[in-house]
Short mmCIF file of C-alpha atoms in Angstrom, two decimals:
data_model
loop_
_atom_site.label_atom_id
_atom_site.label_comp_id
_atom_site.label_asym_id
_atom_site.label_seq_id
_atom_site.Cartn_x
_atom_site.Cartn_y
_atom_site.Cartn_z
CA UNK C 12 -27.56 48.48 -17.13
CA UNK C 13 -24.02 49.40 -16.72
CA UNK C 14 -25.10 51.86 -14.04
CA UNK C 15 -26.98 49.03 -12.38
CA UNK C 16 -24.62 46.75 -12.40
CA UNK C 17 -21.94 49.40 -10.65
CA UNK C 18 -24.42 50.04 -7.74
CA UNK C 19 -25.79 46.48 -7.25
CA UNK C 20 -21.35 46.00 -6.76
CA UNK C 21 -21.13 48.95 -4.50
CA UNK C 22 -24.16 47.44 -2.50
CA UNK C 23 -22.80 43.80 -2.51
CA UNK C 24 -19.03 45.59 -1.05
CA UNK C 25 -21.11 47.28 1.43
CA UNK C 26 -22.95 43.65 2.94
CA UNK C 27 -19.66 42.49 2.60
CA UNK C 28 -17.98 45.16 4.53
CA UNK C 29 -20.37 45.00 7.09
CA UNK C 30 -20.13 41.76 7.73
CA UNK C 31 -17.26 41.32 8.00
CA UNK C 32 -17.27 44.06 10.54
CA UNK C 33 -18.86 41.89 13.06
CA UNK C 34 -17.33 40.24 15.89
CA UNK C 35 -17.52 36.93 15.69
CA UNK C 36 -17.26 34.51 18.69
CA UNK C 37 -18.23 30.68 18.48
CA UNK C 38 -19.49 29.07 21.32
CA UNK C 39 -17.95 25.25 20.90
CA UNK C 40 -19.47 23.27 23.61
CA UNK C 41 -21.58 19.93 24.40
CA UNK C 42 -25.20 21.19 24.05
CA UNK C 43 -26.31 17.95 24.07
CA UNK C 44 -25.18 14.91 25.52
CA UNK C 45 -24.46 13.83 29.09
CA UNK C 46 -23.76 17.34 30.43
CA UNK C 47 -26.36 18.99 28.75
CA UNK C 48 -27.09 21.29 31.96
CA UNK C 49 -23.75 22.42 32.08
CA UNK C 50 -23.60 23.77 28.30
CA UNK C 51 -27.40 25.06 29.20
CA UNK C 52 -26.11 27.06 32.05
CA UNK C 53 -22.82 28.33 30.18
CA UNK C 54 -24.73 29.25 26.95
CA UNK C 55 -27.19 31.37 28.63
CA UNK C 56 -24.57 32.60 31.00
CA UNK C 57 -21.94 33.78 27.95
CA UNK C 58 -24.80 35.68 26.41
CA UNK C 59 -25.67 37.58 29.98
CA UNK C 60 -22.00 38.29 30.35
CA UNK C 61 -22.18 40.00 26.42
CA UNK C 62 -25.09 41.35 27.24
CA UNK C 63 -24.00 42.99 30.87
CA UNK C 64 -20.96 43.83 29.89
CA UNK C 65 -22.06 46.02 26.04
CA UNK C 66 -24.71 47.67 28.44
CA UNK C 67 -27.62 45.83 26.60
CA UNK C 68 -26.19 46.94 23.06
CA UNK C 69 -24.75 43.57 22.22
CA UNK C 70 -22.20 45.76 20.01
CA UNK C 71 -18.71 46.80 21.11
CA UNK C 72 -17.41 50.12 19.57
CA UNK C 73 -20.48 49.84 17.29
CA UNK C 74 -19.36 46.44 15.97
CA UNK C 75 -22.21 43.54 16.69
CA UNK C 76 -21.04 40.87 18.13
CA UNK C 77 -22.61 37.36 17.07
CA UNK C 78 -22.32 34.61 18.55
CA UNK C 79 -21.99 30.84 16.38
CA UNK C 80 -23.23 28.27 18.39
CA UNK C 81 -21.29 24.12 17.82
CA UNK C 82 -22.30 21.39 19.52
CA UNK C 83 -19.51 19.09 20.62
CA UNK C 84 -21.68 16.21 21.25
CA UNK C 85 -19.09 16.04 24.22
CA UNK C 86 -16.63 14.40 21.78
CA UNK C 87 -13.22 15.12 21.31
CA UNK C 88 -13.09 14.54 17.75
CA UNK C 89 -16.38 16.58 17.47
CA UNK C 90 -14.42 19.84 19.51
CA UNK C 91 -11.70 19.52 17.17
CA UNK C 92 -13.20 20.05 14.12
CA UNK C 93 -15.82 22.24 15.13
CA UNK C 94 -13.04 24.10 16.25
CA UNK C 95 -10.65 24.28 12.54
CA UNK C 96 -14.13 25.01 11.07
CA UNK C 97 -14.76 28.26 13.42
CA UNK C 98 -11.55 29.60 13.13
CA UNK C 99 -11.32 28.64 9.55
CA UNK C 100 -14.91 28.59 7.27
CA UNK C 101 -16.09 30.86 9.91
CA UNK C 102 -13.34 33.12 10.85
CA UNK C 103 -14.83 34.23 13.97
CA UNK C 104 -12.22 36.26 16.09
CA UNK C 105 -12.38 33.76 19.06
CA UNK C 106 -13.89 31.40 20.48
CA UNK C 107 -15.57 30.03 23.96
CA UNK C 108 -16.09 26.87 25.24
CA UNK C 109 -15.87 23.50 25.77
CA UNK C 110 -17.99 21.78 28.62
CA UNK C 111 -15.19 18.95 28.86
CA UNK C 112 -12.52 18.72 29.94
CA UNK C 113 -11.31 15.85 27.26
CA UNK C 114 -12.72 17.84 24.61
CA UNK C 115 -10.93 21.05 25.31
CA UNK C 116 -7.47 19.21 25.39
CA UNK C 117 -8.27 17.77 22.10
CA UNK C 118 -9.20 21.94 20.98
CA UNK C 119 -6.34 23.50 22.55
CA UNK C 120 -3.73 22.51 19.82
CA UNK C 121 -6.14 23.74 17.16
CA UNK C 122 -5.67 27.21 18.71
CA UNK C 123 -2.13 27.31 18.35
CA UNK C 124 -2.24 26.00 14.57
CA UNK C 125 -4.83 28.99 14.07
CA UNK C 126 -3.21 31.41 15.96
CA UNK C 127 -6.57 32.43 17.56
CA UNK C 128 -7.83 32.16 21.38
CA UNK C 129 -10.28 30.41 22.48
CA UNK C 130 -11.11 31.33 25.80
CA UNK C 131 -11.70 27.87 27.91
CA UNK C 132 -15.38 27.94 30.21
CA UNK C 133 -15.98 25.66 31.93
CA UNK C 134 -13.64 22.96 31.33
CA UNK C 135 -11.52 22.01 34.78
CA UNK C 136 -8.84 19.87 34.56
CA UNK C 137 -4.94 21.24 35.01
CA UNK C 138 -3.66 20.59 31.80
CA UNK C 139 -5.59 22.75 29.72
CA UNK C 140 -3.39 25.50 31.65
CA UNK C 141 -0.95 23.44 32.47
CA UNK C 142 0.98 20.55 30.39
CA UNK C 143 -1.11 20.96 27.37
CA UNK C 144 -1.25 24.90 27.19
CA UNK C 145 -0.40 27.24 24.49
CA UNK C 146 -0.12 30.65 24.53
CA UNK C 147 -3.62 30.97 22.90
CA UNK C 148 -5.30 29.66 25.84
CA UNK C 149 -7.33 31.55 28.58
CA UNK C 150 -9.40 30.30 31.07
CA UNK C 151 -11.98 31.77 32.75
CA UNK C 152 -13.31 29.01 34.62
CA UNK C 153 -11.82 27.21 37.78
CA UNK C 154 -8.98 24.67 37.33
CA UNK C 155 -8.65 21.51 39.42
CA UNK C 156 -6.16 23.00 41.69
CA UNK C 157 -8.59 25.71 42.83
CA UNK C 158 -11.36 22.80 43.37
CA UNK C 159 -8.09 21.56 45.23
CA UNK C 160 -6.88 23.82 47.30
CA UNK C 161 -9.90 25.37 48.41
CA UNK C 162 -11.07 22.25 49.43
CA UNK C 163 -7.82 21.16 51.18
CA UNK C 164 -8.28 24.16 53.21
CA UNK C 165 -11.97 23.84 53.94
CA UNK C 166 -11.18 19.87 55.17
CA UNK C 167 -7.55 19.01 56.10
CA UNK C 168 -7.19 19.52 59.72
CA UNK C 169 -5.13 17.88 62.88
CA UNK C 170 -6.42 13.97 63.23
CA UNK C 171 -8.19 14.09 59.43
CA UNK C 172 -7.48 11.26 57.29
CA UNK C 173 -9.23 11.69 53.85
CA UNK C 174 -9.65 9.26 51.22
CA UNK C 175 -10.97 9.88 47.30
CA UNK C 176 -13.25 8.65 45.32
CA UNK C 177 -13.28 10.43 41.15
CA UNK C 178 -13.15 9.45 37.91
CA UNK C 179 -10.62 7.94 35.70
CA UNK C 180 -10.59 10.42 33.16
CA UNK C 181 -8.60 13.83 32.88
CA UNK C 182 -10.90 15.78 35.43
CA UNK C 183 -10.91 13.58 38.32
CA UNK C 184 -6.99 12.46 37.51
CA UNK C 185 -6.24 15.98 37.56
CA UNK C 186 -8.78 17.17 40.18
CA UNK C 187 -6.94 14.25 43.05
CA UNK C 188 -3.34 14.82 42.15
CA UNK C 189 -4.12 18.61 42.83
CA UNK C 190 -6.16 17.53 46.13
CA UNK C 191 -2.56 15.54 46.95
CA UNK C 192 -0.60 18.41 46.26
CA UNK C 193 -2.37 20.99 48.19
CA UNK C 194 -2.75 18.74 51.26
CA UNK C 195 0.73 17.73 51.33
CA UNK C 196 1.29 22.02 51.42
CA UNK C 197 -0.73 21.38 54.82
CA UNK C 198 1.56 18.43 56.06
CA UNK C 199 -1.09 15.53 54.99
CA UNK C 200 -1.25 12.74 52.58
CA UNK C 201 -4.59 10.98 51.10
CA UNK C 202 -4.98 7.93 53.07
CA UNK C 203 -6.61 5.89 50.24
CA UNK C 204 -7.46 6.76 46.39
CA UNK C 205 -10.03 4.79 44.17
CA UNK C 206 -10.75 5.70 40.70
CA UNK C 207 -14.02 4.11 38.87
CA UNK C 208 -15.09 4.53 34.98
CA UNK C 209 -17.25 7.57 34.12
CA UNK C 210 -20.06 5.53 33.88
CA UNK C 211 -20.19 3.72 36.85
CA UNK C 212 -23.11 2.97 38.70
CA UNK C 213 -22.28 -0.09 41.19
CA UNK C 214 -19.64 1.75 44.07
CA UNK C 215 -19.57 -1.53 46.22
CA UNK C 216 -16.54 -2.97 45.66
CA UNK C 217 -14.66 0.86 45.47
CA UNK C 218 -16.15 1.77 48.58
CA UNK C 219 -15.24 -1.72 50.85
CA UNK C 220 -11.47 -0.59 49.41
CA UNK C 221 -12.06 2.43 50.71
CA UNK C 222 -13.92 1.34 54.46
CA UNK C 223 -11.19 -1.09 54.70
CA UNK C 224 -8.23 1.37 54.13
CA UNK C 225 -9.59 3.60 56.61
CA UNK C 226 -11.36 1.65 59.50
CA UNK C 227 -8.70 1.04 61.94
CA UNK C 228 -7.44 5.08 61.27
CA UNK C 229 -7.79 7.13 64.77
CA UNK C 230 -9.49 10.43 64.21
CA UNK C 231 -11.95 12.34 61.90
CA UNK C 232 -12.04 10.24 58.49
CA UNK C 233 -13.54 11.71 55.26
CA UNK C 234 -14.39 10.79 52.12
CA UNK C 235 -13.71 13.30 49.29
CA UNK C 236 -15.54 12.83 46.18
CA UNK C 237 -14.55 14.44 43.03
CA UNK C 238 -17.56 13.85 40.45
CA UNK C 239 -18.67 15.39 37.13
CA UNK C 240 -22.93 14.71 35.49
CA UNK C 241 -24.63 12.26 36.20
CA UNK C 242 -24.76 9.20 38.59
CA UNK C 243 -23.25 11.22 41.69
CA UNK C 244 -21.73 7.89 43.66
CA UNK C 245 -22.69 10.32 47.04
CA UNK C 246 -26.53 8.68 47.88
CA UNK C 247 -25.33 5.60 46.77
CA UNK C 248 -22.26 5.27 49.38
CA UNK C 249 -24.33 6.57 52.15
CA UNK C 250 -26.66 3.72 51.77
CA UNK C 251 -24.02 1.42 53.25
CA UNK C 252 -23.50 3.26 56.14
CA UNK C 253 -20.14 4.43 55.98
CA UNK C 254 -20.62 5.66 59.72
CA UNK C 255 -19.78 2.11 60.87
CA UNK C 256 -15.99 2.81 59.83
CA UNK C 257 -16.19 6.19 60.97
CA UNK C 258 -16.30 8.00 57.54
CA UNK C 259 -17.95 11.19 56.55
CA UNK C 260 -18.45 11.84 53.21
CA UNK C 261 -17.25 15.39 51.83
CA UNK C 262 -17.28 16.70 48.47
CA UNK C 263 -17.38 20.20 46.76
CA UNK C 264 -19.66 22.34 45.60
CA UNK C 265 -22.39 21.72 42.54
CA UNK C 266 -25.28 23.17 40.04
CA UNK C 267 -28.80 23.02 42.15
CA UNK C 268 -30.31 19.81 40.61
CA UNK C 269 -27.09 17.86 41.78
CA UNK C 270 -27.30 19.91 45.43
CA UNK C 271 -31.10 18.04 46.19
CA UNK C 272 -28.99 15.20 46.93
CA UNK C 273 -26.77 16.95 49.46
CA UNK C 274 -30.10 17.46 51.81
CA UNK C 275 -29.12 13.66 53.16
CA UNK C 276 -26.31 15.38 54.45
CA UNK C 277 -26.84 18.27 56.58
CA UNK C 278 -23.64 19.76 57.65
CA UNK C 279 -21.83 18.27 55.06
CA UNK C 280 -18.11 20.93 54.32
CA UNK C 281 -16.72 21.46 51.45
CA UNK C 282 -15.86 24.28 48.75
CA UNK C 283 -17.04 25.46 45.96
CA UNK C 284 -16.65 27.56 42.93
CA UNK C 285 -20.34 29.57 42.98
CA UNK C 286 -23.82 29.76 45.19
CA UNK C 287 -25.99 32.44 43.86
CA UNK C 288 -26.78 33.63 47.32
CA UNK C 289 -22.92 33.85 48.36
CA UNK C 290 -21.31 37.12 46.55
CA UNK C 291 -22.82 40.26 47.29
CA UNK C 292 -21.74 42.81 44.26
CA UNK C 293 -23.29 44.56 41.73
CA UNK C 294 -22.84 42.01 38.76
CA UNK C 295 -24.59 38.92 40.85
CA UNK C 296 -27.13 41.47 41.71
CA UNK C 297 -28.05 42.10 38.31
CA UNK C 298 -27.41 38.01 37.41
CA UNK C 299 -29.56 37.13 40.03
CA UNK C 300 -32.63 39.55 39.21
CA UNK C 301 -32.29 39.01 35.55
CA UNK C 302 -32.04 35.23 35.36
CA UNK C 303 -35.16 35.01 37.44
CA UNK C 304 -36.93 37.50 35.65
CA UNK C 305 -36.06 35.48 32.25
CA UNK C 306 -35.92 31.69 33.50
CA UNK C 307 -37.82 31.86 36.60
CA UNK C 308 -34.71 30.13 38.46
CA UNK C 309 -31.42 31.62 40.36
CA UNK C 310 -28.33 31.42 38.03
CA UNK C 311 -26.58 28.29 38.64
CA UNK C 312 -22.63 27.09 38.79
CA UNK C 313 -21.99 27.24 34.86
CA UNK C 314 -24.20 30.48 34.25
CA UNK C 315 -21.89 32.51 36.73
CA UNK C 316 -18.95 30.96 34.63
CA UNK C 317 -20.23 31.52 31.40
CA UNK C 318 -20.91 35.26 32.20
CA UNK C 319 -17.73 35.71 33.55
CA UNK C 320 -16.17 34.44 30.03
CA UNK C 321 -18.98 37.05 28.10
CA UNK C 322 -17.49 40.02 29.99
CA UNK C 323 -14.04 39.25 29.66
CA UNK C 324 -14.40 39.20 25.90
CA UNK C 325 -15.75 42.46 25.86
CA UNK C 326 -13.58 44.13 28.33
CA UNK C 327 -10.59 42.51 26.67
CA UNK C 328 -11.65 44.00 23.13
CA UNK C 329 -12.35 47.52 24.52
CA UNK C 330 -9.05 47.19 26.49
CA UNK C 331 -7.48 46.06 23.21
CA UNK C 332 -9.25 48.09 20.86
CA UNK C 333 -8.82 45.21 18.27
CA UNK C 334 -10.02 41.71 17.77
CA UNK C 335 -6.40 41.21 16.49
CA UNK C 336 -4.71 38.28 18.57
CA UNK C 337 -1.56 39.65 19.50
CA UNK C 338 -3.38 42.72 20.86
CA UNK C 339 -5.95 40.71 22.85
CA UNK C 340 -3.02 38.50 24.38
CA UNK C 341 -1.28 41.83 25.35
CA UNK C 342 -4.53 43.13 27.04
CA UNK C 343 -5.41 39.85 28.29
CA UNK C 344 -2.47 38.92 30.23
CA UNK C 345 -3.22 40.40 33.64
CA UNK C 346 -6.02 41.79 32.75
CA UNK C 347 -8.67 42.62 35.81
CA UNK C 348 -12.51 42.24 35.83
CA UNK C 349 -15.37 42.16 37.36
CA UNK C 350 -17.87 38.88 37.54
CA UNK C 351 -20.91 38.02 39.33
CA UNK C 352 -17.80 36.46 41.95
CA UNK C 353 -15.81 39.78 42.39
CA UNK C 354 -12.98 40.68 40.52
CA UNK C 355 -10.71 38.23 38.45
CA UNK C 356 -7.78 38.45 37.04
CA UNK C 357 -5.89 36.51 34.07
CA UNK C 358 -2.35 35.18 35.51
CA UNK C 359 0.42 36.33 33.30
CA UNK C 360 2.30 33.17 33.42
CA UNK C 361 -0.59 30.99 32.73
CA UNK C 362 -3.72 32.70 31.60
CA UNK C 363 -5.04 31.11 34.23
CA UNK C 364 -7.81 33.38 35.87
CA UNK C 365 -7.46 33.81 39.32
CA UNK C 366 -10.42 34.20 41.56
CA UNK C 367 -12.38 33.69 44.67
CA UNK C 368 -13.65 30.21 46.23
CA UNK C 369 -15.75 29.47 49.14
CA UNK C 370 -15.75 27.13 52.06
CA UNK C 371 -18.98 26.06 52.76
CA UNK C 372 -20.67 23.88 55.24
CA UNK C 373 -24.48 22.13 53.88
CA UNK C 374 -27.91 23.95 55.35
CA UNK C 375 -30.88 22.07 54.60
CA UNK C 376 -34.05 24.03 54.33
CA UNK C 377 -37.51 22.32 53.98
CA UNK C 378 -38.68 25.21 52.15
CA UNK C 379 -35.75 24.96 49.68
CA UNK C 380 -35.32 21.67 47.03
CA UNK C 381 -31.66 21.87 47.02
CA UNK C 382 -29.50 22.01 49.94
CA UNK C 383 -28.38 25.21 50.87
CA UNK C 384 -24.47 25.62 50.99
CA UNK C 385 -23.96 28.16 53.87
CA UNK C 386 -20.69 30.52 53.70
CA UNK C 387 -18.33 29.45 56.47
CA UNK C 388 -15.29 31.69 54.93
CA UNK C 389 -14.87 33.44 51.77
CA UNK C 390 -11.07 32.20 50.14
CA UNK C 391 -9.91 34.98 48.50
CA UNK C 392 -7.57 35.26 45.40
CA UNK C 393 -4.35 35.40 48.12
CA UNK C 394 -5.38 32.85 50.54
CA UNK C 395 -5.52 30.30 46.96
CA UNK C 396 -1.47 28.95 46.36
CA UNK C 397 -2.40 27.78 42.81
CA UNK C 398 0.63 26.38 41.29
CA UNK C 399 1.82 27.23 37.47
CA UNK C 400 1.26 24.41 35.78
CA UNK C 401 2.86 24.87 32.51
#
């Protein structure tokens, strides 16, 4: 019995052990709820980037990884929590995620009081790396000044006059004030700004402000709409003929379902962040083929984002040879790798992660359900000012 007893211990140490061996990541994000396609797109993307980057093996220096899934709901309080209980009842390593931008800033404190990164995908607006960052935070995806810039550059020109049209909530706040900046770096200001609830679905009275502001303006005139899930304001505004004033409308880059709509607008310019056709290197070559060998679509805007986030954790672990935090920060902090957009590379200062955009101008196709955003110049890591933030 005694004997028993001693090896039923020794197993029960053992499962123990080897649990606890695991690397643990939770994915905290808004699986369901009003950007459902997003967290879709990231989820699936995180778990090609694993996969990619462990050569298949989903282990990293014979450690399994596992991945702990939490859905936000897309609510702050919801991120929060799900966030103490991860780090806490879970005490997973790190963590991924969230969809939104609201949520993440109510997340990013958590880190600190953990002292455990969480590695922000695809949450946009400035602050997360910016006013509200700690030095816990990394961010794979884009932040609103590289929406910014890269727009700025793919519309500002001599005789433009651009107005705005986003949401009043921290993403489009922080996604116009970074438009502002970058086109006052070109010598221009935004001739008109509106800002309408997240839910909005009547853009009359916004978009009269708007035709008014700019209909006695000489030149090229633009609208530039900054817009997050549902309800795109884009088909809407078109329908009252903002060619009567002059005014083009102009917006960045989106996932496929959204880009249908952009086939009323052939020509359309912009920038954006991802376009399955637009890199040409090995890791979108393998993204491409696998995703539509396993989903029987191209990857779309969050999956590229999500798989750059998988194969920085992995690369960052191997670099670091730890899961410990310290050591990961020390690898992190510019640390180089390669995604299915070229290389990246985590700012010191920030942990911002710096990367490639691309100025586009809309194709439409009959053949093709989406519209087609053709390359018209590739903005590379040093054409990008991105200001530091925090």
């Amino acid at each position: 019995m005694k004997k028993w007893l001693i090896s039923g211990a020794i197993s029960a140490l053992a499962l123990t052990t080897a649990a606890s061996a695991d690397i643990k990541i939770a994915h905290v994000y808004g699986k369901t709820g009003p950007f459902e396609a997003y967290a879709k797109q990231s989820h699936d993307g995180l778990m090609l980037g694993l996969e990619y980057a462990t050569g298949g093996t989903m282990e990293i220096n014979g450690e399994k990884i596992v991945v702990i899934e939490k859905d936000t709901q897309l609510k702050p309080d919801n991120g929060k929590a799900l966030l103490e209980e991860a780090y806490g009842d879970d005490e997973v390593d790190l963590a991924v995620g969230p969809v939104s931008s609201g949520v993440a800033l109510a997340m990013l404190p958590v880190a600190e009081e953990y002292e455990k990164l969480l590695i922000v995908e695809p949450a946009v607006a400035d602050s997360i790396t910016g006013a509200n960052w700690n030095r816990y935070i990394f961010r794979t995806g884009r932040n609103s000044s590289q929406d910014a810039v890269a727009n700025a550059i793919a519309l500002a020109g001599e005789d433009v006059h651009i107005a705005t049209l986003a949401q009043d909530y921290a993403f489009g706040r922080d996604g116009i004030a970074a438009f502002r900046e970058a086109l006052e770096g070109q010598g221009q200001s935004i001739a008109h700004e509106e800002y309408v609830p997240t839910d909005t679905t009547d853009f009359t009275a916004a978009a009269e402000r708007i035709f008014t502001a700019m209909k006695d303006l000489e030149g090229d005139k633009k609208l530039f709409i900054i817009w997050a899930g549902g309800g795109n304001p884009m088909g809407k505004i078109q329908a009252m003929d903002p060619s009567r004033f002059g005014v083009e409308i102009a917006t960045g880059g989106n996932i496929l379902a959204a880009m249908k709509a952009y086939k009323d607008f052939p020509g359309l310019e912009g920038a954006t962040y991802y376009y399955y056709e637009i890199p040409k290197n090995d890791v979108n070559d393998w993204l491409v083929k696998t995703h539509q060998e396993r989903f029987g679509t191209p990857p779309d805007f969050f999956t590229a984002g999500g798989m750059s986030a998988g194969i920085a954790v992995v690369e960052a672990i191997k670099k670091a040879g730890s899961t410990d935090t310290e050591e990961l920060i020390t690898a992190m902090e510019g640390m180089e790798w390669e995604t299915p957009k070229g290389t990246m590379k985590f700012r010191a200062e920030d942990h911002q992660a710096m990367q490639t955009m691309y100025h586009f101008k809309i194709k439409v196709d009959d053949n093709v359900e989406w519209a087609i955003p053709e390359l018209v110049r590739e903005l590379k890591i040093e054409d990008l000012p991105i200001p530091v933030r925090n």
